[in-house]
Amino acid sequence: MCPSALQWQIHKDEYKNICSQFSFTMLKSDLDKEDGNLEYILAGEGAGSFFYIDKYTGKIYVKQKLDREKKPFYILTAKAINRSTQLPVEPDSEFIIKVRDINDNEPQFLDGPYVATVPEMSPEGTSVTQVTATDADDPSYGNSARLLYSLVEGQPYFSVEPKTGVIRMASEMDRETKDQYLVIIQAKDMVGQPGAFSATATVTINLSDINDNPPEFQQRLYYMSVSEEAPVGTTVGKVFAEDRDIGDNAAMDYFIEADSSDIFNIITNDETQEGIILLKKRVDYESKRRYSIQVKAVNRRIDERFLKEGPFEDTTIVKINVEDADEPPVFTLANYVMEIFEGAMRGTLVGVVTARDPDDDESPVRYSIVHSSHLKRLFSINEHNGAIITTEPLDREIASWHNITVTATETRNPEKISEANVYVQVLDVNDNAPEFPKNYETFVCENAVSGQIIQTISAVDKDDSAEGHHFYFSFAQEDSNSSHFTVKDNQDNTAGIFTGKSGFSRQEQFFFYLPILIQDNGTPPLTSTNTLTVTVCDCDTEVNTFYCRYGAFMYSLGLSTEALVAVLACILIFLVFFLAIVTLRQQQQKKTPFSEKIEEFRENIVSYDDEGGGEEDTEAFDISALRTRTVMRTHKPRKKVASEIQSLYRQSLQVGPDSAIFRQFISEKLEEANTDPSVPPYDSLQTYAFEGTGSLAGSLSSLGSNTSDMDQSYDYLADWGPHFKQLAGLYSSHRTVGD
């Protein structure tokens, strides 16, 4: 193959209807003599699937349709080999097959459907939104991918730019007329030429609201009514101004103009945009029967672009009629304050309350006092004229103010009742004499000198002095102790008590009773005599008040100092004895646990173990069984007495002497224990163990001898007579069994 023919760039229309025998290009080597010695081979992308080559002629054929949008080009390699030797006759030749585009794809709006919003009344040319379509064809080749936009539906309100797809306002539109539009945009490829593909998209355009409409009342005149009984805050009626705008643009405030704003008030219901007229002050049918008010509605937000068209507000007239009602009596005052001197005699006039029927001045009214169950009735009222009088004298020192509730009731309609508060102040009268504020404890030493102060006194007065209290102190004229003591008025509502002589003797006089005269500055002035008790004390340099108090107490009982010392000594001895008893009881309570609950024992077994005898004794039984057992304080199930004694009886047959007399004695006592109904519910068993008969050491048991240094008797059978008597005596008193 020629070097200049090693590579080709072959264009082929995609999807072109060509048969499999159609050759769109051919490869030929310069060495090809057309004698069939050369063979052409095709390799690379699409070889064998999309393309194949005639191995004899070198012509390349297309096997199936090509899609440029899937693969725009293919890279192939061609070979020429000798058919006989299978060796290449020329180097491999690489070439590219490029698929040429045709218009086989429609435009597509990938972002649809579209929704846009634009303010109402926007000027012409205002941009609303932009739509974009895409075409899969090759934009660099031909016009297959060149799009053109047009407006299918939406005239004359909107327009679209043909090349960009930008939608614009074509005229001003009012949201209140129509607030939503559907616009259809078409996109064509091949610049709209015949045979072009097209696609459409729908754009929903909403008009947003602006405040371009003022509020308007639907009625130019409203009629309302309100009862004169209606309380403050009552809803009189509602007005409504319609605004064609929505949201915040429709929000408005209502106002009341003219002079009726002090009687009525208006508020805005933010949900319904209604104006609610409220009663700000109670109305009176007898005073004024009709009101005419002017109500204004004003937008909260105003667009300055529309102010030239006029103010964004509206007004209406509201006429309100006052309805007559049967009202309760009305007091001339809501609260009355009256005064009366304390101590005024029963029936004294305190004051007068007055009420009238607002509907009819000639209608009679009855008065009464609301008496609380827990308060004493101190006042009464004349039911016809409202005169309040006392029912008993008042005491300012008990209560300086009295609160009374007075009612007024219509005679023709008892259900109509009103109330008023009456506050009665009780004025003070000087009816309480001054007195000591407390009981003074005054002491004087026996060695006191003349002119020594022993007490400072003051006074209190229950009365209320407008100018302030001032008290005067002096001795009563009948005072017989004025030579022993003197009183000095300090002119500050206090006075000092001084000694009038030197030296006092308790033997001569233990107490002095000084009558102190106190006078107040009231009108008229009142005086009182208060007794000051002075106790004489035995002291060195200063008064020992503790000793003086108890000395005075014993003196009042008629006891001397020696008797006082004796009484104190007896008291001290009694305390020591009492503490000793308490200590002894505490020690007695610290006993062993066995002594506290001794009654809980039901079986007490006392064992006396003696030393073993001889070989016969050790051969007969295990001597370890006779060792001392410690009594354990344990709660065990109670055994029957008969079974316990029978067990001991069997042991006695093994341990004790083999004596028929002894066995007979045990049997008799066993029967006696079982049949005796007077014995306690528990048993006390004492066990006596004896050595065997072959022991040479002798018995150590106390049963065999009276003293420890006496000779032991080895003749057990001869000595058992007195032992039986001893055992019988123990058993009769303790139910004791010996074995």
XYZ file of C-alpha atoms in Angstrom:
739
model
C 0.000 0.000 0.000
C 1.189 3.513 -0.778
C 2.436 5.468 2.177
C 0.051 8.293 1.417
C -2.792 5.847 1.599
C -1.977 4.440 5.019
C -4.694 6.455 6.849
C -8.116 7.623 5.814
C -10.793 9.657 7.565
C -14.030 8.352 6.207
C -17.364 10.115 6.856
C -20.490 8.031 6.946
C -24.052 9.179 7.639
C -25.476 7.473 10.688
C -28.473 5.202 10.230
C -28.101 5.368 6.460
C -29.929 2.539 4.760
C -27.127 0.667 3.104
C -27.081 -3.002 2.334
C -24.389 -5.278 3.584
C -22.814 -5.431 0.118
C -22.416 -1.681 -0.053
C -18.878 -0.556 0.114
C -18.275 2.973 1.252
C -14.459 2.759 0.949
C -11.717 0.394 -0.199
C -8.163 -0.396 0.875
C -5.627 -1.398 -1.776
C -1.934 -2.143 -1.485
C 0.524 -0.969 -4.104
C 1.859 -4.511 -4.231
C -1.486 -5.967 -5.081
C -1.220 -7.478 -8.602
C -4.847 -8.546 -8.383
C -3.736 -12.101 -8.779
C -5.173 -13.246 -5.477
C -1.838 -13.553 -3.666
C -2.674 -10.822 -1.106
C -5.271 -10.955 1.690
C -6.733 -7.914 3.504
C -7.516 -8.072 7.247
C -9.509 -5.427 9.255
C -9.009 -4.992 13.049
C -9.949 -2.409 15.708
C -13.184 -0.841 17.047
C -16.276 -2.301 15.435
C -14.332 -4.684 13.199
C -16.478 -7.692 12.539
C -19.543 -6.207 14.282
C -20.169 -2.905 12.531
C -17.586 -3.194 9.743
C -16.055 -5.978 7.673
C -13.583 -6.057 4.749
C -13.465 -8.103 1.549
C -10.189 -9.971 2.026
C -9.619 -10.235 -1.738
C -10.554 -6.704 -2.869
C -10.005 -4.624 0.329
C -13.455 -3.067 0.173
C -14.914 -2.120 3.632
C -18.626 -2.707 4.225
C -21.107 -1.591 6.957
C -22.937 -4.443 8.605
C -25.561 -2.433 10.624
C -26.801 1.075 11.334
C -24.542 3.498 13.192
C -25.635 5.920 15.965
C -23.503 9.003 16.326
C -25.021 9.846 19.728
C -23.713 6.527 21.052
C -20.298 6.530 19.338
C -19.234 9.350 17.046
C -16.067 7.662 15.564
C -14.202 4.346 15.274
C -10.437 3.646 15.096
C -9.556 0.705 12.803
C -6.387 -0.999 11.564
C -5.928 -2.575 8.116
C -3.368 -5.251 7.180
C -2.207 -6.735 3.888
C -0.491 -10.139 4.103
C 0.836 -12.681 1.624
C -1.649 -15.434 1.332
C 1.045 -18.104 0.945
C 3.496 -17.022 3.631
C 0.984 -15.234 5.895
C 3.530 -12.475 6.270
C 2.629 -8.767 5.994
C 3.658 -7.179 2.775
C 3.297 -3.663 4.164
C 3.137 -2.063 7.626
C -0.298 -1.874 9.361
C -2.433 1.023 8.273
C -4.579 2.824 10.971
C -7.501 4.979 10.000
C -10.562 6.661 11.646
C -14.136 6.255 10.576
C -16.136 9.303 11.724
C -19.953 9.028 11.836
C -21.543 12.068 10.317
C -24.596 13.478 12.204
C -28.154 13.603 10.882
C -31.207 15.169 12.586
C -32.576 12.133 14.363
C -33.187 13.556 17.911
C -36.030 15.738 19.155
C -35.463 18.661 21.529
C -36.243 17.995 25.222
C -37.136 20.252 28.197
C -35.364 18.472 31.009
C -36.263 20.959 33.803
C -40.009 21.101 33.222
C -42.706 21.613 34.288
C -41.876 25.213 35.104
C -43.431 27.428 37.810
C -42.656 31.140 38.062
C -43.934 34.107 40.067
C -43.955 37.751 39.097
C -45.487 40.733 40.910
C -48.727 41.992 39.519
C -48.724 45.248 37.568
C -45.124 44.601 36.503
C -44.198 46.779 33.484
C -43.860 45.386 29.980
C -40.578 43.606 29.335
C -40.128 42.403 32.923
C -38.325 39.060 32.921
C -40.451 36.256 34.347
C -38.288 33.124 33.902
C -36.193 31.243 31.331
C -36.829 27.832 29.799
C -34.111 25.719 28.200
C -34.359 22.737 25.837
C -31.557 20.360 24.841
C -30.930 18.417 21.564
C -28.723 15.330 21.427
C -27.667 16.034 17.849
C -24.254 17.469 16.989
C -24.339 21.240 17.474
C -21.124 21.663 15.507
C -22.421 20.106 12.350
C -25.368 21.436 10.466
C -28.557 22.813 12.057
C -29.736 19.627 13.748
C -29.083 20.997 17.265
C -29.904 24.663 16.627
C -33.135 25.440 18.523
C -35.719 28.158 18.103
C -38.253 29.068 20.893
C -41.768 30.327 20.254
C -44.898 31.054 22.300
C -47.689 28.619 21.552
C -50.092 29.891 24.236
C -49.908 32.971 26.486
C -50.468 35.900 24.197
C -50.936 38.778 24.604
C -49.714 38.776 28.215
C -46.286 37.195 27.745
C -43.572 36.862 25.142
C -40.481 34.662 24.706
C -37.099 35.385 23.233
C -36.560 32.969 20.265
C -32.929 32.156 20.915
C -32.672 32.325 24.739
C -36.084 31.096 25.912
C -36.500 34.051 28.314
C -40.186 34.735 29.051
C -41.114 38.381 29.574
C -44.200 40.403 30.500
C -46.033 41.708 27.460
C -48.474 43.915 29.405
C -49.403 44.979 32.949
C -51.706 42.511 34.671
C -53.859 42.816 37.794
C -53.784 39.930 40.269
C -57.243 40.816 41.482
C -58.512 40.111 37.916
C -56.565 36.874 37.379
C -53.761 35.563 39.508
C -52.460 32.579 37.475
C -51.594 31.938 33.809
C -50.517 28.835 31.842
C -47.941 29.546 29.108
C -46.849 26.922 26.491
C -43.369 27.318 24.960
C -42.261 25.374 21.850
C -38.655 24.560 20.924
C -37.799 23.475 17.279
C -34.464 22.250 15.977
C -32.990 22.984 12.534
C -33.888 26.626 13.242
C -37.496 25.841 12.569
C -36.956 24.619 8.988
C -39.349 22.114 7.430
C -38.827 18.595 8.752
C -37.515 19.847 12.090
C -38.338 18.129 15.355
C -40.089 20.100 18.169
C -41.023 19.856 21.863
C -43.229 21.939 24.202
C -43.075 22.922 27.863
C -45.777 24.318 30.161
C -44.950 27.258 32.411
C -47.291 28.166 35.293
C -46.937 31.858 36.046
C -48.423 33.219 39.285
C -48.967 36.892 39.969
C -47.906 37.912 43.452
C -49.889 40.558 45.300
C -48.879 44.149 45.835
C -50.789 46.693 47.874
C -52.548 48.409 45.039
C -56.070 48.440 46.519
C -57.308 50.523 49.472
C -59.793 49.130 52.036
C -63.468 49.826 51.338
C -66.436 49.631 53.706
C -69.361 47.752 52.218
C -71.779 49.836 54.297
C -71.696 53.562 54.638
C -73.881 53.478 57.739
C -74.025 50.924 60.564
C -76.695 50.697 63.294
C -75.908 49.167 66.691
C -77.312 49.192 70.226
C -76.007 48.612 73.736
C -77.764 48.278 77.090
C -76.967 50.721 79.826
C -76.399 47.684 82.062
C -73.576 46.440 79.841
C -70.241 46.357 81.685
C -67.039 47.867 80.381
C -65.507 45.676 77.671
C -68.834 44.559 76.173
C -68.785 44.048 72.380
C -71.152 46.595 70.834
C -70.813 45.435 67.201
C -68.490 44.773 64.256
C -67.595 46.641 61.064
C -65.703 45.333 58.048
C -63.721 47.075 55.320
C -62.925 44.830 52.370
C -59.484 44.904 50.789
C -58.958 43.100 47.494
C -55.335 42.539 48.355
C -54.210 39.541 50.352
C -51.804 38.795 53.190
C -49.974 41.691 54.780
C -51.158 43.967 51.999
C -54.718 43.529 53.255
C -53.885 44.105 56.935
C -55.532 47.207 58.331
C -56.194 49.093 61.550
C -59.468 50.688 62.628
C -59.799 54.004 64.450
C -62.648 55.940 66.053
C -62.653 59.628 65.305
C -64.418 62.554 66.948
C -65.352 62.837 70.630
C -66.737 59.318 71.131
C -63.322 57.731 71.586
C -63.623 58.061 75.369
C -66.869 56.039 75.418
C -66.075 53.427 72.759
C -62.961 51.655 71.564
C -62.269 49.596 68.447
C -59.773 46.782 67.878
C -58.844 44.727 64.792
C -59.355 40.986 64.524
C -56.195 39.971 62.649
C -57.755 36.746 61.383
C -60.976 38.143 59.932
C -59.807 41.769 59.480
C -62.994 42.933 61.223
C -63.211 45.983 63.442
C -64.723 45.130 66.871
C -66.322 48.059 68.725
C -66.041 47.711 72.516
C -67.611 49.623 75.387
C -64.864 51.665 77.009
C -67.046 53.438 79.564
C -70.517 52.584 80.839
C -73.368 54.476 79.226
C -76.476 55.876 80.884
C -79.810 55.912 79.138
C -81.014 58.795 81.268
C -77.981 60.908 80.357
C -77.532 60.168 76.633
C -79.541 57.851 74.452
C -77.671 57.883 71.111
C -74.093 58.102 69.890
C -72.784 58.648 66.376
C -69.172 57.700 65.752
C -66.955 57.748 62.674
C -64.777 54.689 62.043
C -61.734 54.747 59.756
C -59.909 51.749 58.212
C -56.273 52.295 57.159
C -53.848 49.864 55.510
C -50.820 49.037 57.614
C -48.546 48.762 54.556
C -48.731 51.353 51.801
C -47.093 51.200 48.364
C -45.909 54.678 47.494
C -46.381 53.972 43.786
C -50.128 54.136 44.268
C -50.395 57.063 46.672
C -51.027 59.354 43.736
C -54.316 57.576 43.238
C -55.475 58.642 46.721
C -55.105 57.658 50.415
C -55.313 53.992 51.220
C -58.120 54.324 53.777
C -61.890 54.517 54.065
C -64.448 55.761 56.616
C -67.974 54.857 57.692
C -70.538 56.095 60.212
C -71.757 53.969 63.156
C -74.884 55.001 65.095
C -75.247 53.400 68.542
C -78.507 53.492 70.512
C -78.480 53.134 74.311
C -81.170 50.764 75.577
C -82.936 51.488 78.831
C -82.634 48.928 81.661
C -83.857 48.613 85.215
C -80.683 49.547 87.053
C -79.962 48.991 90.733
C -79.801 51.948 93.101
C -76.735 54.161 92.864
C -74.967 55.457 95.972
C -73.826 59.037 95.980
C -70.361 57.784 96.970
C -68.667 54.507 96.251
C -66.898 54.630 99.661
C -67.943 56.501 102.798
C -65.576 57.519 105.608
C -67.148 58.393 108.970
C -65.831 59.217 112.445
C -67.126 58.711 115.997
C -65.543 59.089 119.418
C -64.993 55.973 121.435
C -67.272 55.473 124.374
C -70.185 57.224 122.658
C -73.404 55.946 124.123
C -75.662 53.537 122.309
C -77.739 55.077 119.516
C -75.202 57.766 118.616
C -75.390 58.817 114.952
C -72.317 57.846 112.975
C -73.302 59.131 109.511
C -75.782 58.842 106.654
C -75.522 57.045 103.301
C -77.701 57.953 100.322
C -78.697 56.028 97.206
C -81.250 56.667 94.458
C -82.950 54.716 91.714
C -81.464 56.025 88.429
C -84.588 54.986 86.523
C -86.996 56.814 88.810
C -85.915 59.342 91.398
C -89.230 58.930 93.213
C -88.801 55.177 93.670
C -88.083 54.371 97.364
C -84.897 52.574 98.404
C -84.343 50.387 101.480
C -80.994 50.216 103.284
C -79.408 47.392 105.262
C -76.052 46.371 106.721
C -74.381 43.119 105.706
C -73.376 41.578 109.035
C -70.702 38.910 109.090
C -71.422 35.919 111.280
C -68.064 36.200 113.052
C -68.272 39.917 113.774
C -70.199 41.494 116.571
C -73.006 43.766 115.501
C -71.904 47.220 116.577
C -73.934 49.294 114.118
C -77.460 49.471 112.749
C -78.966 51.474 109.889
C -82.323 53.093 109.329
C -83.776 51.251 106.353
C -85.595 54.367 105.107
C -83.075 57.213 105.367
C -79.704 55.383 105.593
C -78.739 56.777 109.029
C -76.081 54.616 110.730
C -76.050 54.512 114.548
C -74.118 52.557 117.192
C -75.684 49.662 119.046
C -73.162 49.799 121.929
C -70.193 51.950 122.968
C -67.030 51.476 120.920
C -63.523 51.011 122.291
C -60.701 52.364 120.143
C -58.173 50.252 121.998
C -59.987 47.111 120.777
C -60.557 48.288 117.177
C -59.742 51.699 115.748
C -61.463 51.076 112.367
C -64.654 49.274 111.396
C -65.519 48.289 107.813
C -69.234 48.083 107.042
C -70.947 46.962 103.842
C -74.247 48.764 103.215
C -76.778 47.617 100.603
C -79.495 49.588 98.855
C -82.453 47.662 97.405
C -85.205 48.867 95.115
C -88.585 48.578 96.787
C -90.408 47.771 93.548
C -87.783 45.279 92.383
C -85.917 43.599 95.291
C -83.553 41.886 92.864
C -81.887 45.204 92.105
C -79.289 45.623 94.843
C -76.125 47.697 95.060
C -73.434 47.932 97.713
C -71.208 50.592 99.222
C -68.343 50.425 101.712
C -68.488 52.469 104.904
C -65.261 52.942 106.877
C -65.829 54.090 110.478
C -62.865 55.476 112.371
C -63.108 55.394 116.152
C -61.560 58.552 117.563
C -59.539 58.318 120.747
C -60.751 59.514 124.166
C -58.398 59.634 127.149
C -60.012 56.745 129.009
C -56.951 54.705 129.954
C -54.597 55.662 132.767
C -50.840 55.103 132.330
C -49.226 52.069 133.960
C -45.966 50.234 134.333
C -44.930 48.438 131.114
C -43.801 45.390 133.168
C -43.319 44.065 136.677
C -40.082 45.547 137.961
C -37.652 43.554 140.138
C -35.978 46.107 142.369
C -33.251 45.281 144.896
C -31.357 47.354 147.432
C -28.302 46.315 149.460
C -28.276 46.516 153.204
C -25.160 48.660 152.969
C -26.623 51.046 150.358
C -25.863 54.761 150.879
C -28.277 57.630 150.597
C -28.936 58.980 147.093
C -28.091 55.724 145.310
C -30.272 54.913 142.260
C -31.803 51.453 142.458
C -34.327 51.452 139.586
C -35.373 53.371 136.454
C -39.067 53.126 135.641
C -41.225 54.130 132.658
C -44.903 53.989 131.671
C -47.214 53.051 128.800
C -50.671 54.280 127.852
C -53.196 52.439 125.658
C -54.634 55.736 124.464
C -53.475 57.458 121.280
C -52.138 60.932 121.929
C -52.042 63.263 118.950
C -49.294 65.363 120.571
C -47.391 62.388 121.961
C -47.513 60.936 125.464
C -45.946 62.674 128.404
C -45.976 61.093 131.860
C -45.363 62.549 135.304
C -44.038 60.380 138.176
C -44.307 60.944 141.937
C -44.929 59.144 145.215
C -48.489 58.795 146.388
C -49.268 61.101 149.273
C -50.074 58.195 151.615
C -46.625 56.626 151.083
C -45.071 55.744 154.441
C -41.700 54.836 152.828
C -40.985 58.250 151.388
C -38.274 58.742 153.993
C -36.458 55.594 152.807
C -36.740 56.250 149.054
C -37.259 59.175 146.700
C -38.504 59.407 143.087
C -37.069 61.776 140.488
C -38.985 62.545 137.269
C -36.528 62.661 134.344
C -38.981 64.622 132.130
C -38.517 62.055 129.340
C -41.279 59.634 130.341
C -38.916 57.888 132.780
C -38.138 58.340 136.459
C -35.394 57.175 138.809
C -35.891 55.579 142.238
C -33.189 56.607 144.748
C -32.417 55.608 148.334
C -33.418 58.225 150.895
C -31.128 57.010 153.652
C -28.038 54.928 154.255
C -28.218 51.361 155.514
C -31.094 48.868 155.466
C -31.683 45.803 157.636
C -33.380 42.648 156.426
C -34.078 41.706 160.022
C -36.170 44.811 160.405
C -37.877 44.845 156.979
C -37.352 42.522 154.012
C -39.670 44.266 151.474
C -40.649 47.871 150.793
C -43.801 48.623 148.774
C -43.559 51.990 147.024
C -46.807 53.428 145.541
C -45.789 55.302 142.349
C -48.292 57.853 141.015
C -48.236 58.230 137.174
C -50.188 60.962 135.365
C -50.640 61.424 131.583
C -51.144 64.624 129.576
C -54.576 63.740 128.220
C -57.756 65.798 128.444
C -58.757 65.359 131.150
C -55.528 63.932 132.585
C -55.702 60.468 134.162
C -53.549 59.055 136.944
C -52.867 55.601 138.316
C -50.994 54.215 141.285
C -48.540 51.400 140.588
C -46.741 49.522 143.334
C -42.980 49.030 143.098
C -41.633 46.229 145.352
C -38.095 46.755 146.669
C -36.264 43.724 148.125
C -33.468 44.182 150.637
C -30.419 42.033 149.876
C -27.404 40.952 151.896
C -24.543 41.882 149.564
C -20.975 43.151 149.779
C -20.406 45.366 146.773
C -23.164 44.500 144.333
C -26.538 42.799 144.362
C -26.654 39.009 143.915
C -30.094 38.811 142.278
C -30.234 34.996 142.377
C -29.625 34.823 146.096
C -32.002 37.730 146.702
C -34.830 36.104 144.746
C -34.637 32.829 146.678
C -34.125 34.635 149.939
C -37.238 36.624 149.270
C -39.118 33.450 148.357
C -38.153 31.723 151.617
C -38.919 34.855 153.516
C -42.392 34.865 152.048
C -42.749 31.268 153.305
C -41.571 32.286 156.764
C -38.204 30.404 156.668
C -34.948 31.698 158.101
C -31.529 31.457 156.490
C -30.579 28.422 158.592
C -33.785 26.686 157.549
C -33.034 27.516 153.923
C -29.574 25.887 154.227
C -31.126 22.786 155.799
C -33.694 22.481 153.033
C -31.015 22.785 150.368
C -28.911 20.108 152.125
C -31.874 17.735 152.195
C -32.487 18.316 148.538
C -28.833 17.575 147.765
C -28.937 14.322 149.773
C -32.102 13.267 148.003
C -30.486 13.855 144.625
C -27.425 11.771 145.568
C -29.672 8.932 146.804
C -31.726 9.081 143.618
C -28.636 8.875 141.420
C -27.374 5.867 143.399
C -30.663 4.017 142.844
C -30.557 4.762 139.133
C -26.976 3.477 138.876
C -27.860 0.291 140.763
C -30.772 -0.435 138.462
C -28.593 0.045 135.418
C -26.096 -2.478 136.790
C -28.847 -5.000 137.546
C -30.049 -4.738 133.978
C -26.592 -5.858 132.731
C -27.135 -9.556 133.556
C -26.182 -12.604 131.574
C -28.543 -13.706 128.865
C -29.298 -16.885 130.885
C -30.649 -14.973 133.871
C -32.948 -12.814 131.702
C -34.760 -15.758 130.134
C -34.377 -18.521 132.685
C -38.049 -19.346 132.374
C -37.532 -20.376 128.786
C -35.643 -23.512 129.778
C -37.771 -26.625 129.782
C -35.130 -29.337 130.394
C -32.353 -28.698 132.963
C -29.976 -31.664 133.219
C -27.313 -31.441 135.950
C -24.540 -34.049 135.705
C -22.293 -35.085 138.558
C -19.383 -37.031 137.063
C -17.107 -39.011 139.407
C -13.824 -40.545 138.591
C -13.805 -44.048 137.174
C -13.516 -47.181 139.309
C -11.395 -50.120 138.379
C -10.753 -52.156 135.356
C -14.242 -53.591 135.476
C -15.668 -50.096 135.257
C -13.572 -49.196 132.247
C -14.361 -52.472 130.597
C -18.083 -52.081 131.101
C -18.452 -48.766 129.260
C -16.583 -45.829 127.753
C -15.650 -43.483 130.608
C -15.519 -40.522 128.227
C -19.320 -40.538 128.251
C -19.248 -39.512 131.936
C -17.158 -36.387 131.433
C -18.718 -33.049 132.343
C -21.024 -31.641 129.618
C -21.570 -27.937 129.391
C -25.213 -26.943 129.499
C -25.971 -25.186 126.174
C -28.755 -22.675 125.894
C -30.453 -23.971 122.782
C -34.077 -24.271 121.922
C -34.805 -27.882 121.112
C -38.090 -29.658 120.561
C -39.546 -30.679 123.925
C -39.348 -34.395 124.570
C -41.862 -36.379 126.484
C -41.040 -36.858 130.184
C -41.703 -40.574 130.107
C -39.311 -41.222 127.231
C -36.584 -39.129 128.916
C -36.841 -40.995 132.218
C -36.987 -44.358 130.465
C -33.758 -43.463 128.662
C -32.092 -42.614 131.957
C -33.477 -45.791 133.396
C -31.801 -47.811 130.654
C -28.528 -45.981 131.279
C -28.800 -46.738 135.002
C -28.983 -50.390 134.208
C -25.595 -50.121 132.498
C -23.825 -47.704 134.821
C -25.201 -48.110 138.329
C -25.065 -51.165 140.651
C -26.917 -54.211 139.403
C -29.519 -54.034 142.177
C -33.155 -55.084 141.859
C -34.074 -52.736 144.692
C -32.588 -49.765 142.809
C -34.430 -50.686 139.612
C -37.664 -51.011 141.525
C -37.127 -47.559 143.026
C -36.567 -46.046 139.568
C -39.710 -47.687 138.189
C -41.840 -46.426 141.077
C -40.601 -42.856 140.661
C -41.137 -43.061 136.899
C -44.757 -44.059 137.414
C -45.222 -41.333 140.005
C -43.841 -38.677 137.645
C -46.188 -39.745 134.857
C -49.323 -39.698 137.003
C -48.731 -36.586 139.153
C -50.929 -33.737 137.740
C -49.532 -30.995 140.022
C -45.966 -30.952 138.735
C -44.683 -28.041 136.557
C -44.763 -28.457 132.770
C -41.012 -28.948 132.583
C -38.653 -31.498 134.172
C -35.449 -31.095 136.177
C -33.339 -34.243 135.917
C -30.264 -34.891 138.026
C -27.971 -37.744 137.014
C -25.833 -39.580 139.590
C -23.185 -41.790 138.029
C -21.375 -44.444 140.142
C -18.158 -46.264 139.669
C -18.017 -49.941 138.951
C -18.001 -52.647 141.594
C -14.366 -53.513 141.025
C -12.860 -50.052 141.798
C -10.146 -49.913 144.449
C -9.983 -46.135 144.608
C -13.411 -45.760 146.110
C -16.268 -43.399 145.262
C -15.816 -39.622 145.157
C -19.544 -39.000 145.053
C -21.143 -36.999 147.832
C -23.748 -39.719 148.109
C -21.326 -42.124 149.725
C -20.023 -39.876 152.528
C -20.993 -36.834 154.559
C -17.564 -35.205 154.630
C -14.645 -35.244 152.334
C -12.197 -36.721 154.891
C -14.365 -39.735 155.931
C -13.475 -43.298 154.885
C -15.326 -44.486 151.845
C -17.630 -47.500 152.241
C -17.145 -50.264 149.663
C -20.265 -52.104 150.676
C -22.645 -50.370 148.280
C -25.547 -52.685 148.824
C -25.497 -52.076 152.573
C -25.330 -48.321 152.183
C -28.173 -47.913 149.624
C -30.900 -47.548 152.250
C -30.139 -43.948 153.284
C -29.345 -43.079 149.705
C -32.840 -44.103 148.648
C -34.306 -41.742 151.230
C -32.128 -38.878 150.010
C -33.098 -39.516 146.385
C -36.768 -39.737 147.264
C -36.619 -36.392 149.051
C -34.912 -34.680 146.121
C -37.402 -36.111 143.657
C -40.425 -35.042 145.695
C -39.311 -31.442 145.618
C -37.589 -31.200 142.191
C -38.724 -34.349 140.352
C -35.088 -35.521 140.455
C -34.103 -39.023 139.340
C -30.851 -40.642 140.534
C -29.280 -43.600 138.738
